[in-house]
Short mmCIF file of C-alpha atoms in Angstrom, two decimals:
data_model
loop_
_atom_site.label_atom_id
_atom_site.label_comp_id
_atom_site.label_asym_id
_atom_site.label_seq_id
_atom_site.Cartn_x
_atom_site.Cartn_y
_atom_site.Cartn_z
CA MET A 11 -0.02 -0.07 0.10
CA SER A 12 1.46 3.37 -0.99
CA THR A 13 1.82 5.99 1.54
CA GLU A 14 -0.86 7.94 -0.60
CA ASN A 15 -3.42 5.34 0.58
CA VAL A 16 -2.83 5.27 4.16
CA LYS A 17 -4.48 8.41 5.10
CA PRO A 18 -7.75 8.25 3.32
CA ARG A 19 -8.28 4.60 4.39
CA MET A 20 -7.60 5.47 7.99
CA LEU A 21 -10.07 8.35 7.73
CA LEU A 22 -12.82 6.29 6.51
CA HIS A 23 -12.10 3.53 9.06
CA LEU A 24 -12.34 6.12 11.86
CA ALA A 25 -15.63 7.76 10.44
CA SER A 26 -17.04 4.07 10.33
CA LYS A 27 -15.86 3.10 13.87
CA LEU A 28 -17.22 6.50 15.09
CA LYS A 29 -20.53 5.54 13.45
CA PHE A 30 -20.39 8.69 11.41
CA ILE A 31 -21.24 6.34 8.50
CA GLU A 32 -22.73 2.97 8.30
CA LYS A 33 -20.72 0.02 7.53
CA GLU A 34 -22.42 -0.29 4.32
CA GLN A 35 -21.66 3.11 3.22
CA ALA A 36 -18.00 2.44 4.01
CA ARG A 37 -18.21 -0.51 1.57
CA ARG A 38 -19.70 1.63 -1.04
CA ILE A 39 -17.15 4.23 -0.55
CA LEU A 40 -14.41 1.69 -1.07
CA LYS A 41 -15.74 0.30 -4.25
CA SER A 42 -16.49 3.71 -5.81
CA PRO A 43 -13.94 5.14 -8.19
CA GLN A 44 -14.20 8.53 -6.61
CA PRO A 45 -11.35 9.43 -4.12
CA ILE A 46 -12.38 8.55 -0.55
CA GLU A 47 -11.67 11.98 0.88
CA VAL A 48 -13.73 13.83 -1.49
CA GLN A 49 -16.63 11.24 -0.72
CA LEU A 50 -16.10 11.88 3.17
CA ASN A 51 -16.08 15.63 2.50
CA ALA A 52 -19.44 15.48 1.06
CA LEU A 53 -20.93 13.20 3.75
CA LEU A 54 -19.63 14.28 7.26
CA SER A 55 -20.07 17.59 8.98
CA GLU A 56 -17.45 19.95 9.76
CA LYS A 57 -17.22 18.88 13.04
CA GLN A 58 -17.08 15.27 12.16
CA LEU A 59 -14.39 15.92 9.59
CA TYR A 60 -12.40 17.76 12.45
CA THR A 61 -12.79 14.83 14.64
CA VAL A 62 -11.49 12.15 12.11
CA ARG A 63 -8.64 14.28 11.02
CA LEU A 64 -7.52 14.73 14.50
CA LEU A 65 -8.02 11.29 15.59
CA PHE A 66 -5.85 9.98 12.29
CA ILE A 67 -2.86 12.33 13.39
CA LEU A 68 -2.87 11.32 16.86
CA LYS A 69 -3.28 7.54 16.07
CA SER A 70 -0.35 7.71 13.76
CA ILE A 71 1.76 9.75 16.40
CA LEU A 72 0.86 6.93 18.99
CA LYS A 73 1.55 3.99 16.83
CA ILE A 74 4.95 5.23 15.98
CA ALA A 75 5.67 6.09 19.68
CA GLU A 76 4.36 2.71 20.90
CA HIS A 77 6.42 0.71 18.13
CA LYS A 78 9.60 2.65 19.44
CA ASN A 79 9.07 2.21 22.93
CA PHE A 80 8.65 5.65 23.75
CA ILE A 81 5.47 4.80 25.43
CA SER A 82 4.34 1.34 26.93
CA ARG A 83 1.73 -0.94 25.10
CA VAL A 84 -0.73 -0.18 27.96
CA GLU A 85 -0.01 3.54 27.73
CA TYR A 86 -0.91 3.20 23.90
CA ILE A 87 -4.10 1.37 24.63
CA HIS A 88 -5.23 3.76 27.11
CA LEU A 89 -4.60 6.79 25.16
CA LEU A 90 -6.52 5.25 22.26
CA ASP A 91 -9.32 4.42 24.73
CA CYS A 92 -9.25 8.36 25.69
CA GLN A 93 -9.22 9.21 22.10
CA PHE A 94 -12.50 7.59 21.14
CA ALA A 95 -13.92 8.17 24.58
CA LEU A 96 -13.71 11.84 24.07
CA ALA A 97 -14.29 12.04 20.33
CA HIS A 98 -17.56 13.82 20.50
CA GLU A 99 -16.44 16.04 23.55
CA ASN A 100 -13.11 18.02 24.17
CA MET A 101 -10.54 16.70 21.43
CA THR A 102 -7.99 19.09 22.97
CA ASP A 103 -8.03 16.94 26.06
CA ILE A 104 -6.66 14.01 24.06
CA ALA A 105 -3.86 16.01 22.43
CA SER A 106 -3.01 17.22 26.04
CA ALA A 107 -2.87 13.70 27.21
CA ILE A 108 -0.57 12.80 24.59
CA GLY A 109 1.60 15.95 25.38
CA ASP A 110 1.94 14.63 28.91
CA LYS A 111 3.26 11.29 27.78
CA LEU A 112 5.64 12.47 25.23
CA SER A 113 8.14 15.46 25.64
CA SER A 114 7.49 18.28 23.50
CA PRO A 115 10.71 18.05 21.47
CA LEU A 116 10.12 14.11 20.80
CA LEU A 117 6.37 14.82 19.69
CA VAL A 118 7.78 17.66 17.41
CA ARG A 119 10.33 15.06 15.97
CA ILE A 120 7.60 12.56 15.48
CA VAL A 121 5.27 14.95 13.80
CA ASN A 122 8.12 16.29 11.34
CA PHE A 123 8.92 12.89 10.44
CA LEU A 124 5.46 11.98 9.44
CA VAL A 125 5.35 15.04 7.20
CA LYS A 126 8.64 14.01 5.72
CA SER A 127 7.28 10.62 5.22
CA THR A 128 4.28 12.02 3.38
CA ILE A 129 1.95 10.20 6.08
CA LEU A 130 0.96 13.74 6.97
CA SER A 131 0.67 16.95 5.26
CA PRO A 132 2.23 20.16 6.24
CA GLU A 133 -1.48 21.33 7.05
CA ASP A 134 -1.85 18.51 9.22
CA LYS A 135 1.25 19.42 11.14
CA ASP A 136 0.09 22.99 11.59
CA PHE A 137 -3.46 21.69 12.56
CA ILE A 138 -2.03 19.45 15.27
CA LEU A 139 0.57 21.79 16.69
CA ASP A 140 -2.11 24.60 16.92
CA ILE A 141 -4.34 22.49 19.12
CA VAL A 142 -1.47 21.46 21.50
CA ALA A 143 0.08 25.19 21.16
CA LYS A 144 0.68 25.18 25.01
CA GLN A 145 2.86 22.20 24.79
CA PHE A 146 4.93 23.74 22.05
CA SER A 147 4.79 27.19 23.04
CA SER A 148 8.96 27.32 23.45
CA VAL A 149 10.60 24.41 21.92
CA PRO A 150 14.44 24.77 22.02
CA ARG A 151 16.44 23.74 19.07
CA LEU A 152 18.06 20.46 19.99
CA PRO A 153 20.97 18.54 18.85
CA LYS A 154 20.56 15.11 17.11
CA THR A 155 19.70 12.42 19.75
CA VAL A 156 19.09 8.86 19.79
CA ASP A 157 15.30 9.51 19.31
CA ASP A 158 15.95 10.76 15.80
CA ILE A 159 18.13 7.75 15.23
CA GLN A 160 15.30 5.49 16.38
CA LEU A 161 12.73 7.33 13.98
CA ASP A 162 14.11 5.16 10.90
CA ARG A 163 12.17 6.38 7.94
CA GLU A 164 11.79 3.23 5.77
CA GLU A 165 11.18 0.89 8.84
CA THR A 166 8.37 3.32 10.40
CA ILE A 167 6.82 3.88 6.78
CA SER A 168 6.72 0.03 6.45
CA LEU A 169 5.01 -0.12 9.99
CA LEU A 170 2.15 2.30 9.16
CA ARG A 171 1.75 0.71 5.87
CA ARG A 172 1.28 -2.65 7.71
CA THR A 173 -0.92 -1.57 10.39
CA SER A 174 -3.24 0.88 8.53
CA PRO A 175 -6.72 -0.19 8.32
CA ILE A 176 -9.11 -0.95 5.45
CA PRO A 177 -7.40 -3.59 3.61
CA ILE A 178 -7.01 -3.56 -0.32
CA VAL A 179 -7.55 -6.54 -2.32
CA PRO A 180 -4.48 -8.77 -1.63
CA GLN A 181 -2.04 -9.68 -4.50
CA ASN A 182 -1.78 -13.13 -3.30
CA LYS A 183 -4.83 -14.98 -4.75
CA GLU A 184 -4.59 -17.60 -1.92
CA PHE A 185 -5.71 -14.84 0.47
CA ILE A 186 -9.04 -14.12 -1.51
CA LEU A 187 -11.95 -16.30 -0.36
CA LYS A 188 -14.74 -17.86 -2.73
CA GLU A 189 -18.14 -16.37 -2.68
CA TYR A 190 -20.75 -17.71 -0.35
CA ASN A 191 -24.48 -17.31 -0.37
CA ILE A 192 -25.41 -15.14 2.62
CA VAL A 193 -28.66 -16.48 4.32
CA LYS A 194 -29.16 -14.30 7.36
CA LYS A 195 -27.21 -11.97 9.82
CA LEU A 196 -26.44 -13.85 13.10
CA THR A 197 -24.98 -10.55 15.05
CA ASP A 198 -23.19 -7.31 13.77
CA ASP A 199 -20.30 -9.33 12.28
CA GLU A 200 -21.17 -12.86 11.83
CA PHE A 201 -23.49 -14.47 9.00
CA LEU A 202 -25.07 -17.73 8.25
CA ALA A 203 -24.13 -18.81 4.75
CA LEU A 204 -24.25 -21.71 2.26
CA ASP A 205 -21.15 -22.98 0.51
CA GLU A 206 -21.07 -24.69 -3.04
CA LYS A 207 -22.51 -27.96 -1.42
CA ASN A 208 -25.52 -26.01 0.17
CA GLN A 209 -23.96 -26.81 3.69
CA GLY A 210 -24.43 -24.08 6.31
CA ILE A 211 -21.24 -22.13 7.48
CA ALA A 212 -20.77 -19.34 9.83
CA MET A 213 -18.76 -16.21 8.33
CA GLN A 214 -17.03 -13.88 11.07
CA LEU A 215 -16.04 -10.54 9.50
CA PHE A 216 -13.28 -8.47 10.95
CA SER A 217 -13.20 -4.88 11.55
CA TYR A 218 -11.22 -2.69 9.01
CA ASP A 219 -8.44 -1.99 11.54
CA ILE A 220 -6.68 -5.55 11.11
CA SER A 221 -3.12 -5.32 10.08
CA MET A 222 -1.48 -7.27 7.16
CA ASP A 223 0.97 -8.53 9.73
CA LEU A 224 -1.63 -10.30 11.52
CA VAL A 225 -3.54 -11.48 8.65
CA LYS A 226 -0.22 -13.28 7.64
CA LYS A 227 0.34 -14.66 10.84
CA PHE A 228 -3.16 -16.15 11.18
CA ARG A 229 -3.10 -17.40 7.55
CA GLU A 230 0.19 -19.36 8.67
CA LYS A 231 -1.85 -20.94 11.53
CA MET A 232 -4.78 -22.12 9.46
CA ASN A 233 -3.26 -25.54 8.55
CA ILE A 234 -2.87 -26.35 12.10
CA LEU A 235 -6.30 -24.93 13.01
CA LYS A 236 -7.93 -27.11 10.35
CA THR A 237 -6.38 -30.28 12.08
CA LEU A 238 -8.37 -29.30 15.41
CA ASN A 239 -10.90 -32.05 15.12
CA HIS A 240 -12.86 -32.29 18.16
CA LYS A 241 -16.46 -32.56 19.55
CA ASN A 242 -16.17 -29.63 21.68
CA ILE A 243 -14.14 -27.22 19.20
CA ILE A 244 -15.96 -25.12 16.54
CA ALA A 245 -14.27 -26.21 13.41
CA THR A 246 -12.19 -23.53 11.48
CA TYR A 247 -12.27 -23.93 7.56
CA ASP A 248 -10.74 -20.87 6.18
CA PHE A 249 -9.62 -17.17 6.53
CA GLY A 250 -9.01 -14.74 3.98
CA PHE A 251 -10.27 -11.68 2.15
CA TYR A 252 -14.10 -11.70 1.27
CA PRO A 253 -14.48 -9.34 -1.83
CA SER A 254 -17.98 -8.57 -1.60
CA TYR A 255 -17.74 -7.27 1.77
CA HIS A 256 -14.07 -5.73 1.35
CA GLN A 257 -13.24 -7.22 4.53
CA TYR A 258 -11.25 -10.25 5.93
CA ALA A 259 -13.27 -13.05 7.20
CA LEU A 260 -13.02 -16.35 9.10
CA ILE A 261 -15.25 -19.21 7.80
CA LYS A 262 -16.04 -21.73 10.26
CA GLU A 263 -18.50 -24.55 11.66
CA PHE A 264 -21.94 -23.07 12.24
CA VAL A 265 -23.39 -24.25 15.56
CA ASP A 266 -26.94 -24.09 16.23
CA GLY A 267 -27.09 -22.77 19.86
CA THR A 268 -26.50 -20.07 22.36
CA THR A 269 -23.38 -18.26 23.56
CA VAL A 270 -22.56 -18.35 27.28
CA LYS A 271 -22.90 -14.21 26.97
CA GLN A 272 -26.30 -14.56 25.50
CA MET A 273 -27.64 -17.14 28.14
CA VAL A 274 -26.08 -15.11 31.18
CA GLY A 275 -27.78 -12.18 29.41
CA LYS A 276 -31.20 -13.84 29.48
CA HIS A 277 -31.17 -15.67 32.96
CA ASN A 278 -28.79 -13.14 34.94
CA LYS A 279 -26.44 -15.77 35.98
CA LEU A 280 -26.08 -19.75 35.75
CA THR A 281 -26.33 -22.18 38.56
CA SER A 282 -23.00 -23.77 39.92
CA PRO A 283 -23.43 -27.19 38.18
CA LEU A 284 -24.46 -25.82 34.69
CA ALA A 285 -21.60 -23.48 34.72
CA LEU A 286 -19.09 -25.99 35.81
CA LYS A 287 -20.34 -28.55 33.27
CA ILE A 288 -19.95 -25.88 30.35
CA ILE A 289 -16.36 -24.94 31.62
CA TYR A 290 -15.64 -28.90 31.57
CA TYR A 291 -16.50 -29.07 28.07
CA ALA A 292 -14.47 -25.86 27.21
CA LEU A 293 -11.39 -27.56 29.15
CA ASN A 294 -11.74 -30.54 27.14
CA ALA A 295 -11.48 -28.22 23.84
CA LEU A 296 -8.31 -26.54 25.43
CA ARG A 297 -6.66 -29.68 26.31
CA HIS A 298 -7.19 -31.18 22.82
CA ALA A 299 -5.71 -27.89 21.35
CA GLN A 300 -2.64 -28.33 23.85
CA THR A 301 -1.73 -31.47 22.04
CA GLN A 302 -1.17 -29.42 18.99
CA ASN A 303 0.86 -26.86 20.85
CA ILE A 304 -1.92 -24.38 20.57
CA THR A 305 -2.69 -21.86 23.25
CA HIS A 306 -6.35 -20.06 22.76
CA GLY A 307 -5.44 -16.81 24.08
CA ASN A 308 -9.19 -15.52 23.79
CA VAL A 309 -11.44 -17.52 25.97
CA ARG A 310 -14.45 -15.38 27.00
CA PRO A 311 -18.16 -15.91 27.21
CA ASP A 312 -19.07 -15.23 23.59
CA ASN A 313 -16.67 -17.71 22.31
CA ILE A 314 -18.32 -20.58 24.27
CA VAL A 315 -21.46 -22.04 22.52
CA ILE A 316 -24.18 -24.18 24.40
CA THR A 317 -25.64 -26.51 21.58
CA SER A 318 -29.64 -26.16 21.23
CA ASP A 319 -30.01 -29.49 22.59
CA ASN A 320 -28.33 -28.38 25.88
CA LYS A 321 -26.26 -31.60 25.75
CA SER A 322 -22.90 -29.92 25.15
CA ALA A 323 -20.88 -26.87 24.53
CA LYS A 324 -18.19 -25.84 21.87
CA LEU A 325 -15.42 -23.56 21.97
CA GLY A 326 -14.30 -21.22 19.10
CA GLY A 327 -12.02 -18.28 18.45
CA PHE A 328 -8.70 -20.03 18.64
CA CYS A 329 -5.65 -18.15 17.82
CA LEU A 330 -7.44 -14.84 17.52
CA ASP A 331 -6.14 -13.15 20.43
CA ARG A 332 -3.73 -11.02 18.48
CA ILE A 333 -6.50 -9.73 16.12
CA ILE A 334 -8.92 -9.23 19.19
CA ASN A 335 -6.11 -7.50 21.12
CA GLU A 336 -5.42 -5.06 18.08
CA GLN A 337 -9.08 -4.16 17.36
CA GLU A 338 -11.09 -4.54 20.21
CA MET A 339 -8.96 -3.27 23.02
CA LYS A 340 -9.34 0.03 21.34
CA SER A 341 -12.97 0.03 21.69
CA ASN A 342 -14.90 1.35 24.87
CA ASP A 343 -17.79 -0.53 23.90
CA ASN A 344 -16.25 -3.97 24.07
CA ASP A 345 -15.55 -6.04 27.15
CA ALA A 346 -12.77 -8.49 25.82
CA TYR A 347 -10.15 -6.83 28.23
CA PHE A 348 -12.15 -7.96 31.39
CA TYR A 349 -11.24 -11.74 30.54
CA MET A 350 -7.26 -10.93 29.88
CA SER A 351 -4.73 -11.99 32.14
CA LEU A 352 -1.92 -9.49 33.30
CA GLU A 353 0.72 -11.29 30.88
CA GLN A 354 -1.54 -10.84 28.01
CA ILE A 355 -1.70 -7.27 28.36
CA GLN A 356 1.95 -6.76 29.08
CA ALA A 357 3.33 -9.55 26.70
CA PRO A 358 0.77 -11.02 24.23
CA ASP A 359 3.34 -13.03 22.48
CA LYS A 360 4.48 -14.88 25.48
CA ILE A 361 1.41 -16.39 26.78
CA ASP A 362 0.81 -20.05 27.76
CA GLN A 363 -1.90 -22.42 29.04
CA ARG A 364 -1.96 -20.48 32.19
CA SER A 365 -3.24 -17.32 30.39
CA ASP A 366 -5.95 -19.91 29.08
CA ILE A 367 -6.76 -20.91 32.65
CA TYR A 368 -7.10 -17.22 33.73
CA ASN A 369 -9.46 -16.58 30.70
CA ILE A 370 -11.63 -19.52 31.63
CA GLY A 371 -11.58 -18.62 35.31
CA ALA A 372 -12.81 -15.21 34.42
CA SER A 373 -15.58 -16.71 32.16
CA LEU A 374 -16.63 -18.98 35.18
CA TYR A 375 -16.88 -16.14 37.23
CA PHE A 376 -19.16 -14.22 34.81
CA MET A 377 -21.58 -17.21 34.59
CA LEU A 378 -21.85 -17.45 38.44
CA SER A 379 -22.11 -13.71 39.13
CA GLY A 380 -23.58 -12.27 35.91
CA ARG A 381 -20.67 -9.82 35.43
CA PRO A 382 -16.83 -10.20 34.82
CA PRO A 383 -14.04 -9.90 37.41
CA TYR A 384 -13.05 -6.19 37.95
CA PHE A 385 -16.31 -5.12 36.37
CA GLU A 386 -15.99 -1.67 37.90
CA CYS A 387 -12.94 -1.03 35.72
CA ARG A 388 -13.82 1.35 32.52
CA ASN A 389 -10.88 0.18 30.37
CA MET A 390 -7.86 -2.05 30.06
CA TYR A 391 -5.67 0.56 31.69
CA GLU A 392 -7.79 0.37 34.86
CA ILE A 393 -7.57 -3.31 34.55
CA ALA A 394 -3.89 -3.35 34.40
CA THR A 395 -3.65 -0.88 37.34
CA ALA A 396 -5.90 -3.18 39.39
CA TYR A 397 -3.56 -5.98 38.76
CA ILE A 398 -0.32 -4.20 39.33
CA GLN A 399 -1.67 -3.04 42.71
CA ASN A 400 -2.75 -6.57 43.27
CA ARG A 401 -6.29 -5.81 43.87
CA LYS A 402 -8.76 -8.68 44.17
CA PRO A 403 -12.03 -8.80 42.40
CA ALA A 404 -15.55 -8.56 44.20
CA LEU A 405 -16.14 -11.77 46.15
CA LEU A 406 -18.71 -14.37 44.68
CA THR A 407 -21.78 -14.63 46.81
CA GLY A 408 -24.31 -17.24 46.89
CA VAL A 409 -21.67 -19.66 45.57
CA PRO A 410 -20.55 -23.00 47.13
CA GLY A 411 -17.30 -22.40 48.63
CA GLU A 412 -15.50 -25.11 46.95
CA VAL A 413 -16.53 -23.59 43.84
CA VAL A 414 -15.35 -20.20 44.84
CA GLN A 415 -11.95 -21.96 45.53
CA ILE A 416 -11.60 -23.16 41.83
CA VAL A 417 -12.57 -19.54 40.57
CA ASN A 418 -9.96 -17.81 42.58
CA LYS A 419 -7.16 -20.16 41.96
CA ALA A 420 -7.77 -19.90 38.30
CA ILE A 421 -7.87 -15.97 38.15
CA GLU A 422 -4.70 -15.54 40.26
CA ILE A 423 -3.10 -12.45 38.96
CA ASP A 424 0.31 -14.12 39.51
CA LYS A 425 0.36 -16.98 36.85
CA LYS A 426 2.72 -18.78 39.25
CA LYS A 427 -0.11 -19.18 41.85
CA ARG A 428 -2.72 -20.35 39.34
CA TYR A 429 -3.30 -23.82 38.10
CA GLN A 430 -0.43 -24.88 36.24
CA THR A 431 -2.21 -27.16 33.72
CA LEU A 432 -5.63 -27.37 32.15
CA PHE A 433 -5.82 -30.99 33.35
CA ALA A 434 -5.30 -29.80 37.15
CA MET A 435 -8.23 -27.35 36.99
CA GLN A 436 -10.24 -29.74 35.18
CA SER A 437 -9.50 -32.50 37.80
CA ASP A 438 -11.01 -30.13 40.50
CA ILE A 439 -14.18 -29.52 38.55
CA LYS A 440 -14.76 -33.10 37.64
CA LYS A 441 -15.02 -33.92 41.61
CA LEU A 442 -17.85 -31.70 41.73
CA LEU A 443 -19.99 -32.91 38.61
#
């Protein structure tokens, strides 16, 4: 993707994410021969254009700052949270928050670099510096420092290209999915469809802000995922670019049933015997995946499906943790971070089965109480702060003591204090069934 393509596609993604335009409108804009920015100028109000422009600039600055370790990953996610939370309010507050995290000279260098790399225009530079004028009121001329050396032009342009939202049609034909007959919408981003044999499948669409790096990494795992043949695992069939919707999609087994999240939403909470039985099935799935050296990384209530006959449960979403982290952690209306362990927030590339144990323990907590651990926290930054301060989640009430012990051991903040194997946790649950 050329640097000229990065900005309009990011602007379109942000306009869609902020619900200034509908998803279908975004798809039509992508297919139109008319330039994206021309179409956005015609559709958005002056305030909306101002908002998406500022968010684009700030997001570009933050991405480079996080990639170069000027800010931590938790700080990066927290600042992104702030951006979208304040998108309809005082945008200056967001710029000020970034100014608090990055020194004025460094912030100026990053902005200048983005202009030099043609990611930002000179007008964009004037725009952002004017907004945070107080932070830049008297910036001294400084000699070249290690910060400048770290801002390697080619590497950073490559980073922004790879992580820019709104995918273009891949050159590699293996990445392009065949057409399916869409039957009905199941959720906002999932559809029931029919394949060429008229067999039902589920198609899960991914948000526009999925990077090509993650697309390639997930594609590499597809051959392994296809071998996960187990009665408690939702089968994975394919993953690639779906031209009709101009988005990446996961093709998987359609399971006629209800997710744990939906069931708890209907009944407020589940009985201990039912919750333990569901978790037992999910642990079956995780243990089978472990035989293939696969760590799930994203176990949560909307990935566990209770079959319509209520006789079993199936677990899906394997290996989607990095995609989920990249997309959903940036959204204030998503609760995925409630089920993440400390190590998943700090070092998502270094997780093991103990992270899955935390995820499934947090899901069990949700089933028994009707809300996730640390439900009072508003975003991932506050969750991470609670972990670092070693705060415990609210006590479970009205639950047998032996069940509470299992939950508490599974969701220990220190992974060395949790169950060390999936088998050990399942063994304790089996004694109560």
